[in-house]
mmCIF file of the C-alpha atoms, coordinates in Angstrom:
data_MODEL
# 
_entry.id   MODEL 
# 
loop_
_atom_site.group_PDB 
_atom_site.id 
_atom_site.type_symbol 
_atom_site.label_atom_id 
_atom_site.label_alt_id 
_atom_site.label_comp_id 
_atom_site.label_asym_id 
_atom_site.label_entity_id 
_atom_site.label_seq_id 
_atom_site.pdbx_PDB_ins_code 
_atom_site.Cartn_x 
_atom_site.Cartn_y 
_atom_site.Cartn_z 
_atom_site.occupancy 
_atom_site.B_iso_or_equiv 
_atom_site.pdbx_formal_charge 
_atom_site.auth_seq_id 
_atom_site.auth_comp_id 
_atom_site.auth_asym_id 
_atom_site.auth_atom_id 
_atom_site.pdbx_PDB_model_num 
ATOM 1   C CA . VAL A 1 1   ? 4.960   16.651 -8.431  1.00 0.00 ? 1   VAL A CA 1 
ATOM 2   C CA . SER A 1 2   ? 3.122   14.811 -11.173 1.00 0.00 ? 2   SER A CA 1 
ATOM 3   C CA . TYR A 1 3   ? 4.687   11.864 -13.006 1.00 0.00 ? 3   TYR A CA 1 
ATOM 4   C CA . ASN A 1 4   ? 5.253   13.785 -16.247 1.00 0.00 ? 4   ASN A CA 1 
ATOM 5   C CA . GLU A 1 5   ? 6.648   16.868 -14.471 1.00 0.00 ? 5   GLU A CA 1 
ATOM 6   C CA . THR A 1 6   ? 9.165   15.008 -12.310 1.00 0.00 ? 6   THR A CA 1 
ATOM 7   C CA . LYS A 1 7   ? 12.049  15.322 -14.774 1.00 0.00 ? 7   LYS A CA 1 
ATOM 8   C CA . LYS A 1 8   ? 11.474  19.064 -15.219 1.00 0.00 ? 8   LYS A CA 1 
ATOM 9   C CA . TRP A 1 9   ? 11.362  19.795 -11.491 1.00 0.00 ? 9   TRP A CA 1 
ATOM 10  C CA . VAL A 1 10  ? 14.360  17.627 -10.665 1.00 0.00 ? 10  VAL A CA 1 
ATOM 11  C CA . SER A 1 11  ? 16.399  19.482 -13.296 1.00 0.00 ? 11  SER A CA 1 
ATOM 12  C CA . PHE A 1 12  ? 15.203  22.832 -11.994 1.00 0.00 ? 12  PHE A CA 1 
ATOM 13  C CA . TRP A 1 13  ? 15.888  22.255 -8.287  1.00 0.00 ? 13  TRP A CA 1 
ATOM 14  C CA . ARG A 1 14  ? 19.202  20.474 -8.902  1.00 0.00 ? 14  ARG A CA 1 
ATOM 15  C CA . GLN A 1 15  ? 20.701  23.814 -9.922  1.00 0.00 ? 15  GLN A CA 1 
ATOM 16  C CA . TYR A 1 16  ? 20.242  25.065 -6.376  1.00 0.00 ? 16  TYR A CA 1 
ATOM 17  C CA . TYR A 1 17  ? 20.143  22.070 -4.033  1.00 0.00 ? 17  TYR A CA 1 
ATOM 18  C CA . HIS A 1 18  ? 21.713  18.668 -3.543  1.00 0.00 ? 18  HIS A CA 1 
ATOM 19  C CA . PHE A 1 19  ? 18.880  17.576 -1.239  1.00 0.00 ? 19  PHE A CA 1 
ATOM 20  C CA . VAL A 1 20  ? 15.285  18.656 -0.830  1.00 0.00 ? 20  VAL A CA 1 
ATOM 21  C CA . SER A 1 21  ? 13.269  17.378 2.120   1.00 0.00 ? 21  SER A CA 1 
ATOM 22  C CA . GLY A 1 22  ? 9.587   17.551 2.823   1.00 0.00 ? 22  GLY A CA 1 
ATOM 23  C CA . GLU A 1 23  ? 6.976   16.502 5.334   1.00 0.00 ? 23  GLU A CA 1 
ATOM 24  C CA . TYR A 1 24  ? 3.708   15.485 3.769   1.00 0.00 ? 24  TYR A CA 1 
ATOM 25  C CA . PRO A 1 25  ? 0.313   15.888 5.440   1.00 0.00 ? 25  PRO A CA 1 
ATOM 26  C CA . ASP A 1 26  ? -2.165  13.041 5.168   1.00 0.00 ? 26  ASP A CA 1 
ATOM 27  C CA . TRP A 1 27  ? -4.385  15.006 2.775   1.00 0.00 ? 27  TRP A CA 1 
ATOM 28  C CA . ASP A 1 28  ? -1.592  15.478 0.218   1.00 0.00 ? 28  ASP A CA 1 
ATOM 29  C CA . LYS A 1 29  ? -1.861  12.402 -1.997  1.00 0.00 ? 29  LYS A CA 1 
ATOM 30  C CA . THR A 1 30  ? 0.669   13.538 -4.623  1.00 0.00 ? 30  THR A CA 1 
ATOM 31  C CA . LEU A 1 31  ? 3.372   11.151 -3.387  1.00 0.00 ? 31  LEU A CA 1 
ATOM 32  C CA . HIS A 1 32  ? 1.965   8.370  -5.555  1.00 0.00 ? 32  HIS A CA 1 
ATOM 33  C CA . GLN A 1 33  ? 1.973   10.625 -8.629  1.00 0.00 ? 33  GLN A CA 1 
ATOM 34  C CA . THR A 1 34  ? 5.702   11.375 -8.622  1.00 0.00 ? 34  THR A CA 1 
ATOM 35  C CA . ASN A 1 35  ? 7.957   9.417  -10.974 1.00 0.00 ? 35  ASN A CA 1 
ATOM 36  C CA . TRP A 1 36  ? 10.146  7.933  -8.236  1.00 0.00 ? 36  TRP A CA 1 
ATOM 37  C CA . GLU A 1 37  ? 11.761  5.683  -10.831 1.00 0.00 ? 37  GLU A CA 1 
ATOM 38  C CA . TYR A 1 38  ? 13.253  8.652  -12.732 1.00 0.00 ? 38  TYR A CA 1 
ATOM 39  C CA . GLU A 1 39  ? 16.973  7.901  -13.118 1.00 0.00 ? 39  GLU A CA 1 
ATOM 40  C CA . ASN A 1 40  ? 18.190  11.276 -11.825 1.00 0.00 ? 40  ASN A CA 1 
ATOM 41  C CA . LEU A 1 41  ? 16.016  11.249 -8.729  1.00 0.00 ? 41  LEU A CA 1 
ATOM 42  C CA . VAL A 1 42  ? 17.242  9.593  -5.538  1.00 0.00 ? 42  VAL A CA 1 
ATOM 43  C CA . SER A 1 43  ? 14.581  9.330  -2.862  1.00 0.00 ? 43  SER A CA 1 
ATOM 44  C CA . MET A 1 44  ? 14.827  8.451  0.816   1.00 0.00 ? 44  MET A CA 1 
ATOM 45  C CA . ILE A 1 45  ? 12.337  7.978  3.631   1.00 0.00 ? 45  ILE A CA 1 
ATOM 46  C CA . VAL A 1 46  ? 12.901  7.472  7.349   1.00 0.00 ? 46  VAL A CA 1 
ATOM 47  C CA . MET A 1 47  ? 10.516  4.998  8.976   1.00 0.00 ? 47  MET A CA 1 
ATOM 48  C CA . ARG A 1 48  ? 9.831   5.017  12.701  1.00 0.00 ? 48  ARG A CA 1 
ATOM 49  C CA . ASN A 1 49  ? 8.247   2.679  15.222  1.00 0.00 ? 49  ASN A CA 1 
ATOM 50  C CA . PRO A 1 50  ? 4.641   3.988  15.426  1.00 0.00 ? 50  PRO A CA 1 
ATOM 51  C CA . LEU A 1 51  ? 4.500   3.497  19.186  1.00 0.00 ? 51  LEU A CA 1 
ATOM 52  C CA . GLU A 1 52  ? 7.664   5.549  19.654  1.00 0.00 ? 52  GLU A CA 1 
ATOM 53  C CA . ARG A 1 53  ? 6.312   8.195  17.298  1.00 0.00 ? 53  ARG A CA 1 
ATOM 54  C CA . PHE A 1 54  ? 3.124   8.357  19.387  1.00 0.00 ? 54  PHE A CA 1 
ATOM 55  C CA . LEU A 1 55  ? 5.207   9.247  22.448  1.00 0.00 ? 55  LEU A CA 1 
ATOM 56  C CA . ALA A 1 56  ? 7.657   11.543 20.659  1.00 0.00 ? 56  ALA A CA 1 
ATOM 57  C CA . GLY A 1 57  ? 7.727   15.313 20.489  1.00 0.00 ? 57  GLY A CA 1 
ATOM 58  C CA . GLY A 1 58  ? 5.927   17.143 17.721  1.00 0.00 ? 58  GLY A CA 1 
ATOM 59  C CA . LYS A 1 59  ? 2.569   15.553 18.477  1.00 0.00 ? 59  LYS A CA 1 
ATOM 60  C CA . CYS A 1 60  ? -0.139  16.391 15.985  1.00 0.00 ? 60  CYS A CA 1 
ATOM 61  C CA . GLY A 1 61  ? -3.405  18.210 16.560  1.00 0.00 ? 61  GLY A CA 1 
ATOM 62  C CA . GLY A 1 62  ? -2.049  20.596 19.183  1.00 0.00 ? 62  GLY A CA 1 
ATOM 63  C CA . PHE A 1 63  ? -1.384  17.764 21.639  1.00 0.00 ? 63  PHE A CA 1 
ATOM 64  C CA . GLN A 1 64  ? 2.315   18.635 21.974  1.00 0.00 ? 64  GLN A CA 1 
ATOM 65  C CA . LYS A 1 65  ? 1.448   21.587 24.200  1.00 0.00 ? 65  LYS A CA 1 
ATOM 66  C CA . LYS A 1 66  ? -0.820  19.461 26.365  1.00 0.00 ? 66  LYS A CA 1 
ATOM 67  C CA . ILE A 1 67  ? 1.415   16.396 26.676  1.00 0.00 ? 67  ILE A CA 1 
ATOM 68  C CA . PRO A 1 68  ? 5.058   17.267 25.904  1.00 0.00 ? 68  PRO A CA 1 
ATOM 69  C CA . ASP A 1 69  ? 6.366   14.357 28.002  1.00 0.00 ? 69  ASP A CA 1 
ATOM 70  C CA . ASP A 1 70  ? 5.690   10.642 28.360  1.00 0.00 ? 70  ASP A CA 1 
ATOM 71  C CA . PRO A 1 71  ? 2.407   9.612  30.035  1.00 0.00 ? 71  PRO A CA 1 
ATOM 72  C CA . SER A 1 72  ? 2.083   10.254 33.764  1.00 0.00 ? 72  SER A CA 1 
ATOM 73  C CA . ASN A 1 73  ? -0.757  9.912  36.250  1.00 0.00 ? 73  ASN A CA 1 
ATOM 74  C CA . GLU A 1 74  ? -1.692  13.526 35.541  1.00 0.00 ? 74  GLU A CA 1 
ATOM 75  C CA . THR A 1 75  ? -1.763  13.172 31.730  1.00 0.00 ? 75  THR A CA 1 
ATOM 76  C CA . GLN A 1 76  ? -3.462  9.784  31.280  1.00 0.00 ? 76  GLN A CA 1 
ATOM 77  C CA . ASP A 1 77  ? -6.804  11.317 30.244  1.00 0.00 ? 77  ASP A CA 1 
ATOM 78  C CA . THR A 1 78  ? -5.136  13.549 27.652  1.00 0.00 ? 78  THR A CA 1 
ATOM 79  C CA . TYR A 1 79  ? -3.121  10.622 26.304  1.00 0.00 ? 79  TYR A CA 1 
ATOM 80  C CA . TRP A 1 80  ? -6.340  8.639  25.879  1.00 0.00 ? 80  TRP A CA 1 
ATOM 81  C CA . GLU A 1 81  ? -7.779  11.576 23.959  1.00 0.00 ? 81  GLU A CA 1 
ATOM 82  C CA . TYR A 1 82  ? -4.654  11.670 21.812  1.00 0.00 ? 82  TYR A CA 1 
ATOM 83  C CA . ALA A 1 83  ? -4.807  7.884  21.252  1.00 0.00 ? 83  ALA A CA 1 
ATOM 84  C CA . ASN A 1 84  ? -8.333  8.295  19.879  1.00 0.00 ? 84  ASN A CA 1 
ATOM 85  C CA . SER A 1 85  ? -7.580  11.363 17.771  1.00 0.00 ? 85  SER A CA 1 
ATOM 86  C CA . GLU A 1 86  ? -7.861  11.245 14.001  1.00 0.00 ? 86  GLU A CA 1 
ATOM 87  C CA . CYS A 1 87  ? -4.466  12.868 13.491  1.00 0.00 ? 87  CYS A CA 1 
ATOM 88  C CA . ALA A 1 88  ? -2.573  10.177 15.439  1.00 0.00 ? 88  ALA A CA 1 
ATOM 89  C CA . ASP A 1 89  ? -4.433  7.252  13.839  1.00 0.00 ? 89  ASP A CA 1 
ATOM 90  C CA . ASN A 1 90  ? -1.913  5.107  11.916  1.00 0.00 ? 90  ASN A CA 1 
ATOM 91  C CA . TYR A 1 91  ? 0.024   8.283  11.112  1.00 0.00 ? 91  TYR A CA 1 
ATOM 92  C CA . ALA A 1 92  ? 2.659   7.091  8.603   1.00 0.00 ? 92  ALA A CA 1 
ATOM 93  C CA . LEU A 1 93  ? 0.272   4.703  6.898   1.00 0.00 ? 93  LEU A CA 1 
ATOM 94  C CA . ARG A 1 94  ? -2.253  7.492  6.415   1.00 0.00 ? 94  ARG A CA 1 
ATOM 95  C CA . VAL A 1 95  ? 0.368   9.749  4.806   1.00 0.00 ? 95  VAL A CA 1 
ATOM 96  C CA . LEU A 1 96  ? 1.679   7.011  2.484   1.00 0.00 ? 96  LEU A CA 1 
ATOM 97  C CA . THR A 1 97  ? -1.596  5.606  1.146   1.00 0.00 ? 97  THR A CA 1 
ATOM 98  C CA . ARG A 1 98  ? -2.996  6.591  -2.229  1.00 0.00 ? 98  ARG A CA 1 
ATOM 99  C CA . GLU A 1 99  ? -6.570  7.033  -0.979  1.00 0.00 ? 99  GLU A CA 1 
ATOM 100 C CA . PRO A 1 100 ? -8.032  7.859  2.442   1.00 0.00 ? 100 PRO A CA 1 
ATOM 101 C CA . CYS A 1 101 ? -8.515  4.389  3.920   1.00 0.00 ? 101 CYS A CA 1 
ATOM 102 C CA . VAL A 1 102 ? -7.265  4.426  7.513   1.00 0.00 ? 102 VAL A CA 1 
ATOM 103 C CA . GLN A 1 103 ? -9.891  3.301  10.021  1.00 0.00 ? 103 GLN A CA 1 
ATOM 104 C CA . GLY A 1 104 ? -8.036  2.565  13.236  1.00 0.00 ? 104 GLY A CA 1 
ATOM 105 C CA . ALA A 1 105 ? -7.926  -1.107 14.175  1.00 0.00 ? 105 ALA A CA 1 
ATOM 106 C CA . ASN A 1 106 ? -10.287 -1.837 11.249  1.00 0.00 ? 106 ASN A CA 1 
ATOM 107 C CA . THR A 1 107 ? -7.859  -0.574 8.605   1.00 0.00 ? 107 THR A CA 1 
ATOM 108 C CA . SER A 1 108 ? -7.791  -3.050 5.735   1.00 0.00 ? 108 SER A CA 1 
ATOM 109 C CA . SER A 1 109 ? -4.881  -5.036 4.350   1.00 0.00 ? 109 SER A CA 1 
ATOM 110 C CA . GLU A 1 110 ? -5.525  -3.321 0.995   1.00 0.00 ? 110 GLU A CA 1 
ATOM 111 C CA . CYS A 1 111 ? -4.825  0.019  2.663   1.00 0.00 ? 111 CYS A CA 1 
ATOM 112 C CA . LEU A 1 112 ? -1.554  -1.354 4.022   1.00 0.00 ? 112 LEU A CA 1 
ATOM 113 C CA . GLN A 1 113 ? -0.608  -2.691 0.592   1.00 0.00 ? 113 GLN A CA 1 
ATOM 114 C CA . GLY A 1 114 ? -1.072  0.753  -0.965  1.00 0.00 ? 114 GLY A CA 1 
ATOM 115 C CA . ALA A 1 115 ? 1.600   2.168  1.353   1.00 0.00 ? 115 ALA A CA 1 
ATOM 116 C CA . LYS A 1 116 ? 3.908   -0.772 0.661   1.00 0.00 ? 116 LYS A CA 1 
ATOM 117 C CA . ASP A 1 117 ? 3.527   -0.169 -3.076  1.00 0.00 ? 117 ASP A CA 1 
ATOM 118 C CA . LEU A 1 118 ? 4.764   3.391  -2.616  1.00 0.00 ? 118 LEU A CA 1 
ATOM 119 C CA . LEU A 1 119 ? 7.686   2.389  -0.393  1.00 0.00 ? 119 LEU A CA 1 
ATOM 120 C CA . ASN A 1 120 ? 8.756   -0.161 -2.998  1.00 0.00 ? 120 ASN A CA 1 
ATOM 121 C CA . ARG A 1 121 ? 9.326   2.782  -5.352  1.00 0.00 ? 121 ARG A CA 1 
ATOM 122 C CA . ILE A 1 122 ? 11.537  4.739  -2.935  1.00 0.00 ? 122 ILE A CA 1 
ATOM 123 C CA . THR A 1 123 ? 15.307  4.402  -3.485  1.00 0.00 ? 123 THR A CA 1 
ATOM 124 C CA . PHE A 1 124 ? 16.357  4.149  0.165   1.00 0.00 ? 124 PHE A CA 1 
ATOM 125 C CA . ILE A 1 125 ? 14.474  3.302  3.340   1.00 0.00 ? 125 ILE A CA 1 
ATOM 126 C CA . LEU A 1 126 ? 16.125  4.231  6.636   1.00 0.00 ? 126 LEU A CA 1 
ATOM 127 C CA . ASP A 1 127 ? 15.112  2.823  10.006  1.00 0.00 ? 127 ASP A CA 1 
ATOM 128 C CA . GLN A 1 128 ? 15.002  5.531  12.667  1.00 0.00 ? 128 GLN A CA 1 
ATOM 129 C CA . SER A 1 129 ? 15.998  3.068  15.390  1.00 0.00 ? 129 SER A CA 1 
ATOM 130 C CA . CYS A 1 130 ? 19.591  3.148  14.069  1.00 0.00 ? 130 CYS A CA 1 
ATOM 131 C CA . LEU A 1 131 ? 19.419  6.442  12.228  1.00 0.00 ? 131 LEU A CA 1 
ATOM 132 C CA . ASN A 1 132 ? 23.060  7.455  12.570  1.00 0.00 ? 132 ASN A CA 1 
ATOM 133 C CA . GLU A 1 133 ? 24.316  4.186  11.073  1.00 0.00 ? 133 GLU A CA 1 
ATOM 134 C CA . SER A 1 134 ? 21.641  4.364  8.370   1.00 0.00 ? 134 SER A CA 1 
ATOM 135 C CA . VAL A 1 135 ? 22.573  7.903  7.320   1.00 0.00 ? 135 VAL A CA 1 
ATOM 136 C CA . GLU A 1 136 ? 26.224  6.875  7.231   1.00 0.00 ? 136 GLU A CA 1 
ATOM 137 C CA . ALA A 1 137 ? 25.364  3.940  4.941   1.00 0.00 ? 137 ALA A CA 1 
ATOM 138 C CA . PHE A 1 138 ? 23.141  6.186  2.832   1.00 0.00 ? 138 PHE A CA 1 
ATOM 139 C CA . GLY A 1 139 ? 26.019  8.639  2.384   1.00 0.00 ? 139 GLY A CA 1 
ATOM 140 C CA . SER A 1 140 ? 28.389  5.826  1.509   1.00 0.00 ? 140 SER A CA 1 
ATOM 141 C CA . ALA A 1 141 ? 26.004  4.530  -1.168  1.00 0.00 ? 141 ALA A CA 1 
ATOM 142 C CA . LEU A 1 142 ? 25.970  8.008  -2.721  1.00 0.00 ? 142 LEU A CA 1 
ATOM 143 C CA . HIS A 1 143 ? 29.746  8.493  -2.254  1.00 0.00 ? 143 HIS A CA 1 
ATOM 144 C CA . LEU A 1 144 ? 29.166  11.284 0.255   1.00 0.00 ? 144 LEU A CA 1 
ATOM 145 C CA . ASN A 1 145 ? 31.145  11.677 3.460   1.00 0.00 ? 145 ASN A CA 1 
ATOM 146 C CA . PHE A 1 146 ? 28.436  11.430 6.111   1.00 0.00 ? 146 PHE A CA 1 
ATOM 147 C CA . THR A 1 147 ? 29.713  10.484 9.558   1.00 0.00 ? 147 THR A CA 1 
ATOM 148 C CA . LYS A 1 148 ? 27.868  9.691  12.773  1.00 0.00 ? 148 LYS A CA 1 
ATOM 149 C CA . ASP A 1 149 ? 29.754  12.468 14.547  1.00 0.00 ? 149 ASP A CA 1 
ATOM 150 C CA . GLY A 1 150 ? 28.705  15.017 11.963  1.00 0.00 ? 150 GLY A CA 1 
ATOM 151 C CA . PHE A 1 151 ? 25.103  13.901 11.837  1.00 0.00 ? 151 PHE A CA 1 
ATOM 152 C CA . GLU A 1 152 ? 24.153  12.976 15.387  1.00 0.00 ? 152 GLU A CA 1 
ATOM 153 C CA . SER A 1 153 ? 21.091  14.967 16.345  1.00 0.00 ? 153 SER A CA 1 
ATOM 154 C CA . ARG A 1 154 ? 20.955  17.012 19.511  1.00 0.00 ? 154 ARG A CA 1 
ATOM 155 C CA . LEU A 1 155 ? 17.166  17.154 19.203  1.00 0.00 ? 155 LEU A CA 1 
ATOM 156 C CA . HIS A 1 156 ? 16.384  13.477 19.767  1.00 0.00 ? 156 HIS A CA 1 
ATOM 157 C CA . HIS A 1 157 ? 16.235  12.237 23.322  1.00 0.00 ? 157 HIS A CA 1 
ATOM 158 C CA . TRP A 1 158 ? 16.744  8.513  23.636  1.00 0.00 ? 158 TRP A CA 1 
ATOM 159 C CA . HIS A 1 159 ? 15.136  6.455  26.387  1.00 0.00 ? 159 HIS A CA 1 
ATOM 160 C CA . ALA A 1 160 ? 17.742  3.711  26.327  1.00 0.00 ? 160 ALA A CA 1 
ATOM 161 C CA . ASN A 1 161 ? 16.828  2.226  29.687  1.00 0.00 ? 161 ASN A CA 1 
ATOM 162 C CA . LEU A 1 162 ? 13.061  2.056  29.185  1.00 0.00 ? 162 LEU A CA 1 
ATOM 163 C CA . SER A 1 163 ? 11.047  -0.094 26.821  1.00 0.00 ? 163 SER A CA 1 
ATOM 164 C CA . VAL A 1 164 ? 8.249   1.568  24.884  1.00 0.00 ? 164 VAL A CA 1 
ATOM 165 C CA . ARG A 1 165 ? 5.746   -0.324 27.025  1.00 0.00 ? 165 ARG A CA 1 
ATOM 166 C CA . ASP A 1 166 ? 7.361   1.013  30.200  1.00 0.00 ? 166 ASP A CA 1 
ATOM 167 C CA . ARG A 1 167 ? 7.275   4.547  28.829  1.00 0.00 ? 167 ARG A CA 1 
ATOM 168 C CA . PHE A 1 168 ? 3.494   4.275  28.388  1.00 0.00 ? 168 PHE A CA 1 
ATOM 169 C CA . GLY A 1 169 ? 3.180   3.518  32.090  1.00 0.00 ? 169 GLY A CA 1 
ATOM 170 C CA . ASN A 1 170 ? -0.228  1.978  31.469  1.00 0.00 ? 170 ASN A CA 1 
ATOM 171 C CA . ASP A 1 171 ? -0.624  -1.482 29.918  1.00 0.00 ? 171 ASP A CA 1 
ATOM 172 C CA . THR A 1 172 ? -4.231  -0.824 28.904  1.00 0.00 ? 172 THR A CA 1 
ATOM 173 C CA . LEU A 1 173 ? -3.292  2.330  26.988  1.00 0.00 ? 173 LEU A CA 1 
ATOM 174 C CA . TYR A 1 174 ? -0.271  0.597  25.439  1.00 0.00 ? 174 TYR A CA 1 
ATOM 175 C CA . GLU A 1 175 ? -2.335  -2.371 24.231  1.00 0.00 ? 175 GLU A CA 1 
ATOM 176 C CA . TYR A 1 176 ? -5.094  -0.101 22.932  1.00 0.00 ? 176 TYR A CA 1 
ATOM 177 C CA . VAL A 1 177 ? -2.665  1.994  20.874  1.00 0.00 ? 177 VAL A CA 1 
ATOM 178 C CA . GLN A 1 178 ? -0.911  -1.156 19.669  1.00 0.00 ? 178 GLN A CA 1 
ATOM 179 C CA . THR A 1 179 ? -4.243  -2.516 18.420  1.00 0.00 ? 179 THR A CA 1 
ATOM 180 C CA . ARG A 1 180 ? -5.433  0.748  16.890  1.00 0.00 ? 180 ARG A CA 1 
ATOM 181 C CA . PHE A 1 181 ? -2.116  1.291  15.085  1.00 0.00 ? 181 PHE A CA 1 
ATOM 182 C CA . ARG A 1 182 ? -1.672  -2.352 14.070  1.00 0.00 ? 182 ARG A CA 1 
ATOM 183 C CA . ARG A 1 183 ? -1.466  -1.670 10.325  1.00 0.00 ? 183 ARG A CA 1 
ATOM 184 C CA . ASP A 1 184 ? 1.043   1.142  10.852  1.00 0.00 ? 184 ASP A CA 1 
ATOM 185 C CA . ILE A 1 185 ? 3.101   -1.243 12.985  1.00 0.00 ? 185 ILE A CA 1 
ATOM 186 C CA . GLU A 1 186 ? 2.893   -3.902 10.251  1.00 0.00 ? 186 GLU A CA 1 
ATOM 187 C CA . LEU A 1 187 ? 4.120   -1.339 7.724   1.00 0.00 ? 187 LEU A CA 1 
ATOM 188 C CA . TYR A 1 188 ? 7.059   -0.409 9.942   1.00 0.00 ? 188 TYR A CA 1 
ATOM 189 C CA . GLU A 1 189 ? 8.002   -4.043 10.574  1.00 0.00 ? 189 GLU A CA 1 
ATOM 190 C CA . TRP A 1 190 ? 7.833   -4.731 6.827   1.00 0.00 ? 190 TRP A CA 1 
ATOM 191 C CA . SER A 1 191 ? 9.954   -1.652 6.032   1.00 0.00 ? 191 SER A CA 1 
ATOM 192 C CA . LYS A 1 192 ? 12.661  -2.607 8.541   1.00 0.00 ? 192 LYS A CA 1 
ATOM 193 C CA . ASN A 1 193 ? 13.614  -5.580 6.372   1.00 0.00 ? 193 ASN A CA 1 
ATOM 194 C CA . ARG A 1 194 ? 14.106  -3.212 3.436   1.00 0.00 ? 194 ARG A CA 1 
ATOM 195 C CA . SER A 1 195 ? 16.125  -0.605 5.300   1.00 0.00 ? 195 SER A CA 1 
ATOM 196 C CA . ILE A 1 196 ? 19.621  0.222  4.114   1.00 0.00 ? 196 ILE A CA 1 
ATOM 197 C CA . VAL A 1 197 ? 20.796  -0.964 7.547   1.00 0.00 ? 197 VAL A CA 1 
ATOM 198 C CA . LEU A 1 198 ? 19.099  -3.820 9.388   1.00 0.00 ? 198 LEU A CA 1 
ATOM 199 C CA . CYS A 1 199 ? 19.048  -2.461 12.922  1.00 0.00 ? 199 CYS A CA 1 
ATOM 200 C CA . ASN A 1 200 ? 19.731  -4.752 15.876  1.00 0.00 ? 200 ASN A CA 1 
ATOM 201 C CA . ASN A 1 201 ? 16.434  -4.354 17.707  1.00 0.00 ? 201 ASN A CA 1 
# 
C-alpha cells in the first residue's frame, strides 16, 4: 500500500477485519512505502533467530520436501545446498530492505540500516523466542484479552533440550551459516532490545 493510500485502505478493511496479516516475498518492496505512522494503523512484526529459522519448517525454494527435519548424516549435502541458496540468504533482512542489497557474508552495514529504519516505523516488535508472552503483552497493550492458553500454537515444535548449534550437528555448517547470515543475525539481536517483551535468552 502506498503512503498516500494507507488511510483509504485502512478505513476500507477495518469494516471487515480487526487484524490483517501478510507474508511478504523479498521482491515486494512496498513495505517501505506504507504510512506506518498513520494514527489508525497498528502494525506488528514477529522477529526470529535466523539460525532457528534456517532449521525450521517451511523452508524456501522447495527445500522443505528435501530436508523436513534437522540436519543428519544423510542430509548434510542438501543442507549445504540450502545454506548456499539465494532464498535462504539473510532471509528477514532481504524482505525488510528497501532495495536489493543482500550479498551473503558481504552484505553491507547500509543494507542492515535500511531494515532497521523500517522496523523503527513498526508499532510493535515481537520476539519469537517468547512468542506466547509477547502476544499476551501485545493484547494487553491493545486492551484485548489474549492469553497464552488461547494462543499457544500446536504447529511449533520446540527443541528445548538442544542448542541451535547442537541441532546443526556439524560445527562447520553452523559456523558457515552464522557467517553468511551475520547481518540478519545483527538485525535480530538489535530487534530483540525493541521487542514488547525482552525474552530471557
